[in-house]
PDB file of C-alpha atoms and ligand atoms in Angstrom:
ATOM      1  CA  UNK T   1      17.783 -17.763  -0.186  1.00  0.00           C
ATOM      2  CA  UNK T   2      14.695 -18.939   1.665  1.00  0.00           C
ATOM      3  CA  UNK T   3      12.515 -16.813   3.917  1.00  0.00           C
ATOM      4  CA  UNK T   4       9.632 -17.670   6.206  1.00  0.00           C
ATOM      5  CA  UNK T   5       6.446 -15.651   6.527  1.00  0.00           C
ATOM      6  CA  UNK T   6       3.945 -16.199   9.331  1.00  0.00           C
ATOM      7  CA  UNK T   7       0.607 -15.792   7.485  1.00  0.00           C
ATOM      8  CA  UNK T   8      -1.244 -14.955  10.696  1.00  0.00           C
ATOM      9  CA  UNK T   9       0.750 -11.868  11.596  1.00  0.00           C
ATOM     10  CA  UNK T  10       2.854 -11.041   8.519  1.00  0.00           C
ATOM     11  CA  UNK T  11       6.182 -11.403  10.343  1.00  0.00           C
ATOM     12  CA  UNK T  12       9.053 -12.208   7.969  1.00  0.00           C
ATOM     13  CA  UNK T  13      12.188 -14.093   9.026  1.00  0.00           C
ATOM     14  CA  UNK T  14      14.920 -13.137   8.373  1.00  0.00           C
ATOM     15  CA  UNK T  15      14.081  -9.480   7.875  1.00  0.00           C
ATOM     16  CA  UNK T  16      16.941  -6.947   7.592  1.00  0.00           C
ATOM     17  CA  UNK T  17      14.710  -3.867   7.315  1.00  0.00           C
ATOM     18  CA  UNK T  18      11.389  -2.765   8.822  1.00  0.00           C
ATOM     19  CA  UNK T  19       9.897   0.575   7.771  1.00  0.00           C
ATOM     20  CA  UNK T  20       7.002   1.867   9.882  1.00  0.00           C
ATOM     21  CA  UNK T  21       4.580   4.346   8.309  1.00  0.00           C
ATOM     22  CA  UNK T  22       2.873   6.599  10.813  1.00  0.00           C
ATOM     23  CA  UNK T  23      -0.065   8.912  10.168  1.00  0.00           C
ATOM     24  CA  UNK T  24       2.374  11.827   9.978  1.00  0.00           C
ATOM     25  CA  UNK T  25       4.156  10.065   7.069  1.00  0.00           C
ATOM     26  CA  UNK T  26       0.993   9.902   4.953  1.00  0.00           C
ATOM     27  CA  UNK T  27      -0.862  12.868   6.364  1.00  0.00           C
ATOM     28  CA  UNK T  28      -1.465  14.439   2.954  1.00  0.00           C
ATOM     29  CA  UNK T  29      -2.917  11.245   1.485  1.00  0.00           C
ATOM     30  CA  UNK T  30      -6.137  11.394   3.530  1.00  0.00           C
ATOM     31  CA  UNK T  31      -8.945  13.692   2.410  1.00  0.00           C
ATOM     32  CA  UNK T  32     -10.048  15.093   5.768  1.00  0.00           C
ATOM     33  CA  UNK T  33      -7.049  17.160   6.878  1.00  0.00           C
ATOM     34  CA  UNK T  34      -8.924  18.570   9.886  1.00  0.00           C
ATOM     35  CA  UNK T  35      -9.505  15.065  11.293  1.00  0.00           C
ATOM     36  CA  UNK T  36      -5.868  14.163  10.570  1.00  0.00           C
ATOM     37  CA  UNK T  37      -4.704  17.192  12.579  1.00  0.00           C
ATOM     38  CA  UNK T  38      -7.063  16.361  15.457  1.00  0.00           C
ATOM     39  CA  UNK T  39      -5.795  12.757  15.641  1.00  0.00           C
ATOM     40  CA  UNK T  40      -2.163  13.902  15.424  1.00  0.00           C
ATOM     41  CA  UNK T  41      -2.683  16.139  18.482  1.00  0.00           C
ATOM     42  CA  UNK T  42      -3.499  12.968  20.486  1.00  0.00           C
ATOM     43  CA  UNK T  43      -1.319  10.279  18.860  1.00  0.00           C
ATOM     44  CA  UNK T  44       0.804   9.581  15.797  1.00  0.00           C
ATOM     45  CA  UNK T  45      -0.989   6.397  14.832  1.00  0.00           C
ATOM     46  CA  UNK T  46       0.944   3.513  13.200  1.00  0.00           C
ATOM     47  CA  UNK T  47      -0.972   2.827   9.961  1.00  0.00           C
ATOM     48  CA  UNK T  48       1.232   0.107   8.417  1.00  0.00           C
ATOM     49  CA  UNK T  49       4.682  -1.474   8.384  1.00  0.00           C
ATOM     50  CA  UNK T  50       6.842  -2.737   5.504  1.00  0.00           C
ATOM     51  CA  UNK T  51       9.175  -5.699   6.043  1.00  0.00           C
ATOM     52  CA  UNK T  52      11.717  -5.754   3.291  1.00  0.00           C
ATOM     53  CA  UNK T  53      14.193  -8.294   1.907  1.00  0.00           C
ATOM     54  CA  UNK T  54      16.470  -7.648  -1.115  1.00  0.00           C
ATOM     55  CA  UNK T  55      17.525 -10.678  -3.215  1.00  0.00           C
ATOM     56  CA  UNK T  56      20.850  -9.783  -4.770  1.00  0.00           C
ATOM     57  CA  UNK T  57      22.559 -11.930  -7.405  1.00  0.00           C
ATOM     58  CA  UNK T  58      25.368 -11.153  -9.845  1.00  0.00           C
ATOM     59  CA  UNK T  59      22.906 -10.855 -12.784  1.00  0.00           C
ATOM     60  CA  UNK T  60      19.702  -9.292 -11.464  1.00  0.00           C
ATOM     61  CA  UNK T  61      18.272  -7.922  -8.220  1.00  0.00           C
ATOM     62  CA  UNK T  62      14.765  -8.400  -6.898  1.00  0.00           C
ATOM     63  CA  UNK T  63      13.084  -7.336  -3.709  1.00  0.00           C
ATOM     64  CA  UNK T  64      10.318  -8.770  -1.587  1.00  0.00           C
ATOM     65  CA  UNK T  65       8.274  -6.591   0.736  1.00  0.00           C
ATOM     66  CA  UNK T  66       5.620  -7.706   3.196  1.00  0.00           C
ATOM     67  CA  UNK T  67       3.186  -4.976   4.218  1.00  0.00           C
ATOM     68  CA  UNK T  68       0.979  -5.179   7.320  1.00  0.00           C
ATOM     69  CA  UNK T  69      -1.845  -2.628   7.321  1.00  0.00           C
ATOM     70  CA  UNK T  70      -3.578  -2.231  10.669  1.00  0.00           C
ATOM     71  CA  UNK T  71      -7.380  -1.877  10.642  1.00  0.00           C
ATOM     72  CA  UNK T  72      -8.978   1.528  11.153  1.00  0.00           C
ATOM     73  CA  UNK T  73     -10.100   4.694   9.426  1.00  0.00           C
ATOM     74  CA  UNK T  74      -9.362   8.425   9.307  1.00  0.00           C
ATOM     75  CA  UNK T  75     -12.435  10.611   8.816  1.00  0.00           C
ATOM     76  CA  UNK T  76     -14.306   7.562   7.489  1.00  0.00           C
ATOM     77  CA  UNK T  77     -11.549   6.723   5.012  1.00  0.00           C
ATOM     78  CA  UNK T  78     -10.014   3.298   5.590  1.00  0.00           C
ATOM     79  CA  UNK T  79      -6.345   2.862   6.469  1.00  0.00           C
ATOM     80  CA  UNK T  80      -4.305   2.514   3.284  1.00  0.00           C
ATOM     81  CA  UNK T  81      -0.803   2.602   1.894  1.00  0.00           C
ATOM     82  CA  UNK T  82       0.654   5.882   0.720  1.00  0.00           C
ATOM     83  CA  UNK T  83       0.572   4.627  -2.866  1.00  0.00           C
ATOM     84  CA  UNK T  84       3.164   5.182  -5.570  1.00  0.00           C
ATOM     85  CA  UNK T  85       4.054   4.723  -9.200  1.00  0.00           C
ATOM     86  CA  UNK T  86       7.341   3.061 -10.110  1.00  0.00           C
ATOM     87  CA  UNK T  87       9.896   5.562 -11.359  1.00  0.00           C
ATOM     88  CA  UNK T  88      10.978   3.244 -14.162  1.00  0.00           C
ATOM     89  CA  UNK T  89       8.167   2.924 -16.700  1.00  0.00           C
ATOM     90  CA  UNK T  90       9.125  -0.666 -17.606  1.00  0.00           C
ATOM     91  CA  UNK T  91       8.748  -2.070 -14.092  1.00  0.00           C
ATOM     92  CA  UNK T  92       5.723  -4.148 -13.043  1.00  0.00           C
ATOM     93  CA  UNK T  93       5.056  -5.816  -9.669  1.00  0.00           C
ATOM     94  CA  UNK T  94       3.170  -8.826  -8.326  1.00  0.00           C
ATOM     95  CA  UNK T  95       1.077  -8.481  -5.157  1.00  0.00           C
ATOM     96  CA  UNK T  96      -0.226 -11.440  -3.169  1.00  0.00           C
ATOM     97  CA  UNK T  97      -2.787 -10.954  -0.400  1.00  0.00           C
ATOM     98  CA  UNK T  98      -1.897 -13.288   2.460  1.00  0.00           C
ATOM     99  CA  UNK T  99      -4.474 -12.208   5.036  1.00  0.00           C
ATOM    100  CA  UNK T 100      -7.379  -9.803   5.422  1.00  0.00           C
ATOM    101  CA  UNK T 101      -9.744  -8.027   3.072  1.00  0.00           C
ATOM    102  CA  UNK T 102      -9.757  -4.808   1.125  1.00  0.00           C
ATOM    103  CA  UNK T 103      -9.033  -3.349  -2.260  1.00  0.00           C
ATOM    104  CA  UNK T 104      -6.051  -2.838  -4.495  1.00  0.00           C
ATOM    105  CA  UNK T 105      -6.473   0.452  -6.368  1.00  0.00           C
ATOM    106  CA  UNK T 106      -4.714   0.765  -9.724  1.00  0.00           C
ATOM    107  CA  UNK T 107      -4.639   4.134 -11.434  1.00  0.00           C
ATOM    108  CA  UNK T 108      -2.738   5.534 -14.412  1.00  0.00           C
ATOM    109  CA  UNK T 109      -3.361   9.008 -12.889  1.00  0.00           C
ATOM    110  CA  UNK T 110      -4.378   9.903 -16.450  1.00  0.00           C
ATOM    111  CA  UNK T 111      -7.985   8.679 -16.478  1.00  0.00           C
ATOM    112  CA  UNK T 112      -7.833   4.898 -16.204  1.00  0.00           C
ATOM    113  CA  UNK T 113      -8.708   3.240 -12.897  1.00  0.00           C
ATOM    114  CA  UNK T 114      -9.429  -0.201 -11.450  1.00  0.00           C
ATOM    115  CA  UNK T 115     -10.393  -1.326  -7.937  1.00  0.00           C
ATOM    116  CA  UNK T 116      -9.611  -4.997  -7.364  1.00  0.00           C
ATOM    117  CA  UNK T 117     -11.472  -6.581  -4.417  1.00  0.00           C
ATOM    118  CA  UNK T 118      -8.935  -8.352  -2.252  1.00  0.00           C
ATOM    119  CA  UNK T 119      -9.052 -11.250   0.173  1.00  0.00           C
ATOM    120  CA  UNK T 120      -6.540 -13.868   1.348  1.00  0.00           C
ATOM    121  CA  UNK T 121      -5.254 -15.722  -1.710  1.00  0.00           C
ATOM    122  CA  UNK T 122      -5.761 -12.944  -4.299  1.00  0.00           C
ATOM    123  CA  UNK T 123      -2.763 -12.421  -6.577  1.00  0.00           C
ATOM    124  CA  UNK T 124      -2.637  -9.328  -8.805  1.00  0.00           C
ATOM    125  CA  UNK T 125      -0.166  -8.286 -11.461  1.00  0.00           C
ATOM    126  CA  UNK T 126       0.449  -4.545 -11.467  1.00  0.00           C
ATOM    127  CA  UNK T 127       1.462  -3.444 -14.974  1.00  0.00           C
ATOM    128  CA  UNK T 128       4.212  -0.873 -15.424  1.00  0.00           C
ATOM    129  CA  UNK T 129       3.092   2.789 -15.219  1.00  0.00           C
ATOM    130  CA  UNK T 130       0.096   2.131 -12.966  1.00  0.00           C
ATOM    131  CA  UNK T 131       0.078   3.734  -9.518  1.00  0.00           C
ATOM    132  CA  UNK T 132      -0.891   1.257  -6.776  1.00  0.00           C
ATOM    133  CA  UNK T 133      -2.414   1.572  -3.315  1.00  0.00           C
ATOM    134  CA  UNK T 134      -3.866  -1.032  -0.929  1.00  0.00           C
ATOM    135  CA  UNK T 135      -6.838  -0.355   1.364  1.00  0.00           C
ATOM    136  CA  UNK T 136      -7.657  -2.399   4.482  1.00  0.00           C
ATOM    137  CA  UNK T 137     -11.468  -2.497   4.750  1.00  0.00           C
ATOM    138  CA  UNK T 138     -11.538  -5.290   7.343  1.00  0.00           C
ATOM    139  CA  UNK T 139     -11.516  -5.371  11.125  1.00  0.00           C
ATOM    140  CA  UNK T 140      -8.251  -7.356  11.255  1.00  0.00           C
ATOM    141  CA  UNK T 141      -4.730  -6.994   9.906  1.00  0.00           C
ATOM    142  CA  UNK T 142      -4.293  -7.005   6.100  1.00  0.00           C
ATOM    143  CA  UNK T 143      -1.020  -8.663   5.036  1.00  0.00           C
ATOM    144  CA  UNK T 144       0.331  -8.732   1.496  1.00  0.00           C
ATOM    145  CA  UNK T 145       3.553  -9.541  -0.335  1.00  0.00           C
ATOM    146  CA  UNK T 146       4.954  -7.418  -3.165  1.00  0.00           C
ATOM    147  CA  UNK T 147       7.719  -8.682  -5.469  1.00  0.00           C
ATOM    148  CA  UNK T 148       9.489  -6.163  -7.667  1.00  0.00           C
ATOM    149  CA  UNK T 149      12.832  -5.315  -9.226  1.00  0.00           C
ATOM    150  CA  UNK T 150      15.204  -3.414  -6.944  1.00  0.00           C
ATOM    151  CA  UNK T 151      15.741  -0.773  -9.605  1.00  0.00           C
ATOM    152  CA  UNK T 152      11.980   0.036  -9.984  1.00  0.00           C
ATOM    153  CA  UNK T 153      12.085   3.221  -7.854  1.00  0.00           C
ATOM    154  CA  UNK T 154       9.108   4.766  -6.061  1.00  0.00           C
ATOM    155  CA  UNK T 155       7.434   8.028  -7.054  1.00  0.00           C
ATOM    156  CA  UNK T 156       5.224   9.212  -4.182  1.00  0.00           C
ATOM    157  CA  UNK T 157       5.169  12.833  -5.267  1.00  0.00           C
ATOM    158  CA  UNK T 158       3.048  12.229  -8.361  1.00  0.00           C
ATOM    159  CA  UNK T 159       0.425  10.457  -6.235  1.00  0.00           C
ATOM    160  CA  UNK T 160       0.424  13.281  -3.688  1.00  0.00           C
ATOM    161  CA  UNK T 161      -0.061  15.795  -6.518  1.00  0.00           C
ATOM    162  CA  UNK T 162      -2.622  14.037  -8.729  1.00  0.00           C
ATOM    163  CA  UNK T 163      -4.347  11.687  -6.268  1.00  0.00           C
ATOM    164  CA  UNK T 164      -6.163   8.445  -7.028  1.00  0.00           C
ATOM    165  CA  UNK T 165      -9.492   8.725  -8.914  1.00  0.00           C
ATOM    166  CA  UNK T 166     -11.406   7.067  -6.054  1.00  0.00           C
ATOM    167  CA  UNK T 167     -11.214   6.940  -2.263  1.00  0.00           C
ATOM    168  CA  UNK T 168     -12.597   4.093  -0.154  1.00  0.00           C
ATOM    169  CA  UNK T 169     -14.862   5.068   2.766  1.00  0.00           C
ATOM    170  CA  UNK T 170     -16.840   3.148   5.350  1.00  0.00           C
ATOM    171  CA  UNK T 171     -20.496   3.951   4.586  1.00  0.00           C
ATOM    172  CA  UNK T 172     -23.010   2.286   6.948  1.00  0.00           C
ATOM    173  CA  UNK T 173     -20.177  -0.041   7.969  1.00  0.00           C
ATOM    174  CA  UNK T 174     -19.508  -1.170   4.390  1.00  0.00           C
ATOM    175  CA  UNK T 175     -16.791  -0.084   1.937  1.00  0.00           C
ATOM    176  CA  UNK T 176     -17.862   2.407  -0.742  1.00  0.00           C
ATOM    177  CA  UNK T 177     -15.746   3.787  -3.557  1.00  0.00           C
ATOM    178  CA  UNK T 178     -16.213   7.531  -3.879  1.00  0.00           C
ATOM    179  CA  UNK T 179     -15.130   9.279  -7.065  1.00  0.00           C
ATOM    180  CA  UNK T 180     -12.793  12.266  -6.569  1.00  0.00           C
ATOM    181  CA  UNK T 181     -13.375  15.320  -8.709  1.00  0.00           C
TER     182      UNK T 181
HETATM  183  C1  LIG J 201       6.989  -1.859  -3.735  1.00  0.00           C
HETATM  184  C2  LIG J 201       5.576  -1.901  -3.315  1.00  0.00           C
HETATM  185  C3  LIG J 201       5.230  -2.265  -1.899  1.00  0.00           C
HETATM  186  C4  LIG J 201       4.985  -0.955  -1.137  1.00  0.00           C
HETATM  187  C5  LIG J 201       4.445  -1.162   0.270  1.00  0.00           C
HETATM  188  C6  LIG J 201       4.126   0.141   0.978  1.00  0.00           C
HETATM  189  O1  LIG J 201       7.120  -1.425  -5.046  1.00  0.00           O
HETATM  190  O2  LIG J 201       4.676  -1.603  -4.065  1.00  0.00           O
HETATM  191  O3  LIG J 201       6.201  -3.032  -1.281  1.00  0.00           O
HETATM  192  O4  LIG J 201       6.181  -0.213  -1.102  1.00  0.00           O
HETATM  193  O5  LIG J 201       3.269  -1.902   0.214  1.00  0.00           O
HETATM  194  O6  LIG J 201       3.407   1.028   0.188  1.00  0.00           O
HETATM  195  P1  LIG J 201       3.989   2.473  -0.141  1.00  0.00           P
HETATM  196  O7  LIG J 201       5.344   2.220  -0.762  1.00  0.00           O
HETATM  197  O8  LIG J 201       3.031   3.038  -1.105  1.00  0.00           O
HETATM  198  O9  LIG J 201       4.111   3.199   1.149  1.00  0.00           O
HETATM  199 ZN1  LIG J 202       5.282  -0.820  -6.067  1.00  0.00          ZN
END
């Protein structure tokens, strides 16, 4: 099976499934809940979209997902993915940044943390058991590819409960990692 990705806009062809994530879908992930509520009164902003393709064979199943994060911030905190940990603790993932700039946050949610600076061309291996979240700190679209096993599973609840160790804010127009207590 061969797919085509337009690196300029992150459009995948063919693409059987597109999942939009609106502000209301990741409301709890942003720190400033008052600002979130104020924005939601005006508009339910589209933060990112996931374009998904499952590769099914008789022996093993993989999936490819292309995520397009639109630029912007909520209460000074840059647009980001919801973030999750894989349900299966033996399942890694490979992320490839196609376009844009930002950070990949990796967190065990048990004290270990890494922020990987990202730009077009960066490839990062996400080990099993590390929660992962991508932040768009640029003024343009951030596009990345994730390749993972279809059986990995996605635990969003644990991220909502424990939170990542750092958040990424725009401070004087530049990204700053702020430790969460
Ligand atoms: C799959 C994966 C990515 C994300 C996507 C959206 O395991 O890591 O394809 O699913 O970037 O992020 P979430 O799933 O956190 O909303
Ligand atoms: Zn994942």
